[in-house]
mmCIF file of C-alpha atoms in Angstrom:
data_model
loop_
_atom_site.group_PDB
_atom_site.id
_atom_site.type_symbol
_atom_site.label_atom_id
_atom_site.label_comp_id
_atom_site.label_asym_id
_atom_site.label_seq_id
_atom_site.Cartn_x
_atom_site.Cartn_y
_atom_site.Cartn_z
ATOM 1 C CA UNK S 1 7.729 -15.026 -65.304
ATOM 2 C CA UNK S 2 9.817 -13.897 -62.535
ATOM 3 C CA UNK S 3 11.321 -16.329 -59.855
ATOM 4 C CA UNK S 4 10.292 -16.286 -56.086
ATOM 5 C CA UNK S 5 13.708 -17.763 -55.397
ATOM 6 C CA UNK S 6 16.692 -15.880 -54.464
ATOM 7 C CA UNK S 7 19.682 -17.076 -56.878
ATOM 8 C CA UNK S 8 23.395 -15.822 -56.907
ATOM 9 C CA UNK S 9 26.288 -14.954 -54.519
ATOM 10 C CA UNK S 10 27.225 -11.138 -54.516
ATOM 11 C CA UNK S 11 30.184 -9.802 -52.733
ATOM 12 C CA UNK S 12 29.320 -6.825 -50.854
ATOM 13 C CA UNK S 13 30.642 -4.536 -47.546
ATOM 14 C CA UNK S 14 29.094 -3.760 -44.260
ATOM 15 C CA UNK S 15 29.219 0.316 -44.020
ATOM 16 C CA UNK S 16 30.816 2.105 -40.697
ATOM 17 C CA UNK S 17 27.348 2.174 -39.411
ATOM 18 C CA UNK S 18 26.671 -1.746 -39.789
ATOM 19 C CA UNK S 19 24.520 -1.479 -42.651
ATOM 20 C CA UNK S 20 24.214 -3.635 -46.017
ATOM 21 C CA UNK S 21 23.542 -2.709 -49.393
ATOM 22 C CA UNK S 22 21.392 -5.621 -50.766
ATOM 23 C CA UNK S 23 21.913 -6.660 -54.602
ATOM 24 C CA UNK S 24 19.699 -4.900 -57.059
ATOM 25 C CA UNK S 25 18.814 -8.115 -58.144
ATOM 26 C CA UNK S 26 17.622 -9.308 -54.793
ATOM 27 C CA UNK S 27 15.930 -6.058 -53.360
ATOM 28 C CA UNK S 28 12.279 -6.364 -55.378
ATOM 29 C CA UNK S 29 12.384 -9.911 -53.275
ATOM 30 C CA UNK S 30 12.731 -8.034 -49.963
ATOM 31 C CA UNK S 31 10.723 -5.451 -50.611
ATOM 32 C CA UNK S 32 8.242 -4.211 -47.280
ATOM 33 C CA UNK S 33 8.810 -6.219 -44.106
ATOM 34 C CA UNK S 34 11.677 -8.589 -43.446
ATOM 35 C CA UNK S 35 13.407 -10.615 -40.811
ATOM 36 C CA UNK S 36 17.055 -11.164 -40.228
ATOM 37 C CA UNK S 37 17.611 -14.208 -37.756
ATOM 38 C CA UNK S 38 20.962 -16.579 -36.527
ATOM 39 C CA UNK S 39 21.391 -19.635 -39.417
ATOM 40 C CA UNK S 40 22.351 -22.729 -37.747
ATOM 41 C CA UNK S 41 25.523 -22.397 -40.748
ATOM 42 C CA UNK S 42 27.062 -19.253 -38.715
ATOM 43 C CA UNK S 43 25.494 -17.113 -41.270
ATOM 44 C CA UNK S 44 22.963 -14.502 -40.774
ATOM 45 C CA UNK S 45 19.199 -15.187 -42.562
ATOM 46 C CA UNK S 46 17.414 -12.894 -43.909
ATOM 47 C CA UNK S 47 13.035 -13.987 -45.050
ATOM 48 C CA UNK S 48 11.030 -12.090 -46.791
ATOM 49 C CA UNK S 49 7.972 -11.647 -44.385
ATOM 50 C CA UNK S 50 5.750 -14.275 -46.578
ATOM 51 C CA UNK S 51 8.606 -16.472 -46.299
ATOM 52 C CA UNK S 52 9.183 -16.009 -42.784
ATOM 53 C CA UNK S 53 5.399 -16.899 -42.118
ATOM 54 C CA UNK S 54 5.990 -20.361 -43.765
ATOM 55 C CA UNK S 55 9.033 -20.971 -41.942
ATOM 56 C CA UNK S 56 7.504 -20.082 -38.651
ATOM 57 C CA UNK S 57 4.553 -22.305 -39.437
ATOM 58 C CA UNK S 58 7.107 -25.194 -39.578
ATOM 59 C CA UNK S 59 8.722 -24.532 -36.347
ATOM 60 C CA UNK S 60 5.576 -24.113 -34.255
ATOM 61 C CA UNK S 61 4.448 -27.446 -35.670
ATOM 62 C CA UNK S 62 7.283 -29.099 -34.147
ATOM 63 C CA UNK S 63 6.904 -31.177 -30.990
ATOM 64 C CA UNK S 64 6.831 -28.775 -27.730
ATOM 65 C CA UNK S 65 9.427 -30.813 -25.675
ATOM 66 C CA UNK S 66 11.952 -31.624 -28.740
ATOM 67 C CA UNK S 67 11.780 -28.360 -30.810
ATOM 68 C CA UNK S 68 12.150 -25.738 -27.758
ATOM 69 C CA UNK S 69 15.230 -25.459 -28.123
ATOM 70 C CA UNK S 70 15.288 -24.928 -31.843
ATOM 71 C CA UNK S 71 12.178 -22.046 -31.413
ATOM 72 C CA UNK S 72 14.586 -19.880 -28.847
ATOM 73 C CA UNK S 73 17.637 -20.144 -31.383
ATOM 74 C CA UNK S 74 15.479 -18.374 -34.060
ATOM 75 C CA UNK S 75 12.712 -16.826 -32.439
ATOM 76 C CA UNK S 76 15.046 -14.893 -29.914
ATOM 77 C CA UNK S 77 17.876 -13.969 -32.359
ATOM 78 C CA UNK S 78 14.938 -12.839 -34.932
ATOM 79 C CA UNK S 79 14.367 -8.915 -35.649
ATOM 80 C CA UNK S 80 11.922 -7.222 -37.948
ATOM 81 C CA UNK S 81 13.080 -4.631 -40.255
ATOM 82 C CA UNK S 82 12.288 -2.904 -43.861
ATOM 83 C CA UNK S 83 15.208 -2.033 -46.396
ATOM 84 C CA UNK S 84 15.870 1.632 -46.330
ATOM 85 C CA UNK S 85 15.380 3.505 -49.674
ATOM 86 C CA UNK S 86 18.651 2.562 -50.750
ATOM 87 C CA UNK S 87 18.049 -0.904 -50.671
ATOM 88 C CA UNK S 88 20.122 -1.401 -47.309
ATOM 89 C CA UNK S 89 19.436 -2.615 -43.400
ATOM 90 C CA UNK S 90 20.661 -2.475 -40.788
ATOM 91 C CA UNK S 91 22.372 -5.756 -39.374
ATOM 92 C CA UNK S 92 21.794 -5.858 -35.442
ATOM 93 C CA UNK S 93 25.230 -6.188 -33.588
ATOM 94 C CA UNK S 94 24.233 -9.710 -31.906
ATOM 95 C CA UNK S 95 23.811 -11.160 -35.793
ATOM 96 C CA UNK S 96 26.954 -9.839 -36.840
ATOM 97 C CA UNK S 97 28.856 -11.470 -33.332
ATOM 98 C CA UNK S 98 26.842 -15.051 -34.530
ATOM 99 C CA UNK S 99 27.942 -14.647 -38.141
ATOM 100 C CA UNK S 100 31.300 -13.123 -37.019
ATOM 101 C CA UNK S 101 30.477 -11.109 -39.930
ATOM 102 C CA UNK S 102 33.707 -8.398 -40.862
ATOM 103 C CA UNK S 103 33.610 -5.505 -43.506
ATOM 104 C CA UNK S 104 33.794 -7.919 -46.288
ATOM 105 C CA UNK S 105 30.788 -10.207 -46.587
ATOM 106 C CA UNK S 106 28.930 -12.025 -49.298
ATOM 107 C CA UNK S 107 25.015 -12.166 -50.329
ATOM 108 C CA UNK S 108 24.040 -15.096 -51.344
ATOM 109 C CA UNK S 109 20.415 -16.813 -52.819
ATOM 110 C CA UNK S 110 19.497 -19.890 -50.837
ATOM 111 C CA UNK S 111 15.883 -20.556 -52.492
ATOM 112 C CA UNK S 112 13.290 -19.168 -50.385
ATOM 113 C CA UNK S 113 15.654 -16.547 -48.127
ATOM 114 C CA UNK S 114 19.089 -15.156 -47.911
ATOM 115 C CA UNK S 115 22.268 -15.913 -46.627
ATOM 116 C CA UNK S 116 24.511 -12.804 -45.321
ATOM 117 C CA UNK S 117 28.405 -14.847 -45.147
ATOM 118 C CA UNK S 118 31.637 -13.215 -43.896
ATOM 119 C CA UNK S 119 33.702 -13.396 -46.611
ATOM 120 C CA UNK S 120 36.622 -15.874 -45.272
ATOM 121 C CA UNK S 121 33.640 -18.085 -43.461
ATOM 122 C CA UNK S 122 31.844 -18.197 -47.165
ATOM 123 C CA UNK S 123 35.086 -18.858 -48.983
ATOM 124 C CA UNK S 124 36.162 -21.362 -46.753
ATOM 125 C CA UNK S 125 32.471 -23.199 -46.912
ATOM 126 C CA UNK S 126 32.782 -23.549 -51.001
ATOM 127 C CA UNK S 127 35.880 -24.643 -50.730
ATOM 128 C CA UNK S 128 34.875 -27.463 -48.174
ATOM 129 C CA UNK S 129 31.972 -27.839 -50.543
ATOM 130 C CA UNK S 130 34.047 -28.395 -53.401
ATOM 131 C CA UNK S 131 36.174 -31.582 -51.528
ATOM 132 C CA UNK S 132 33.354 -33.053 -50.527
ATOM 133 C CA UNK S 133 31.766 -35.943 -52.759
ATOM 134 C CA UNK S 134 28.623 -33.407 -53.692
ATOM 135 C CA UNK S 135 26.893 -36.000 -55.761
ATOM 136 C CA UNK S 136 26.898 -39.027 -53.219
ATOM 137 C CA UNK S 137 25.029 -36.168 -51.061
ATOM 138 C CA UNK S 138 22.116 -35.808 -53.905
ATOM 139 C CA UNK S 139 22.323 -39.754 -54.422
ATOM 140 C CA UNK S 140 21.784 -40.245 -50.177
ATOM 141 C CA UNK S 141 19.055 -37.791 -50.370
ATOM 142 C CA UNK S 142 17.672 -39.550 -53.414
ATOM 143 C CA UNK S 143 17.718 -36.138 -55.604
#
């Protein structure tokens, strides 16, 4: 049985007209609607519409006053797009400025969406990753 989760990191480029080939591994995932939004990592997300839904359920839940804030940051940076017949999308300039996202990027599976990375932002992240104490992080969140 097939996964729902999106799993692996793929290096990839941005093309002259700002546009990403997704991984062949990751495009059944994303096929028919998506949406590419800011991540609060620098990183650009990309949900699978279903996904999205659930996401968006949890924000609106949220306490009016508190979460406000939080709704603009996604809601505003959000667009809705398909993958092309080549498996690639566009990536809006305004995502790209948030990600600071160059030529060079990487794809990677984060569960339920994915994570578009400039490639010196992503390599610098796993190596930050790597120093930190990763299993005092699952023991303080009791995993």
């Amino acid at each position: 049985m097939p996964s729902n989760r999106f799993l692996g990191e793929y290096k990839h480029t941005l093309d002259p007209k700002s546009r990403l080939f997704f991984p062949s591994a990751m495009r059944e995932k994303l096929a028919g609607d998506i949406v590419l939004t800011k991540n609060v990592d620098c990183c650009v997300a990309v949900y699978p519409m279903a996904a999205w839904e659930l996401y968006t359920e949890k924000l609106d839940r949220l306490p009016e006053v508190q979460a406000r804030k939080v709704r603009r940051f996604f809601y505003s940076s959000a667009t809705e797009t398909q993958l092309d017949s080549q498996g690639r999308a566009l990536i809006p300039q305004n995502l790209r400025e948030h990600a600071g996202l160059g030529k060079n990027v990487f794809v990677i599976g984060a569960g339920d969406h994915v994570e578009i990375w400039d490639e010196e932002k992503w390599l610098a992240e796993q190596a930050a990753l790597e120093e930190d104490d990763l299993a005092a992080s699952l023991i303080d969140l009791s995993f």
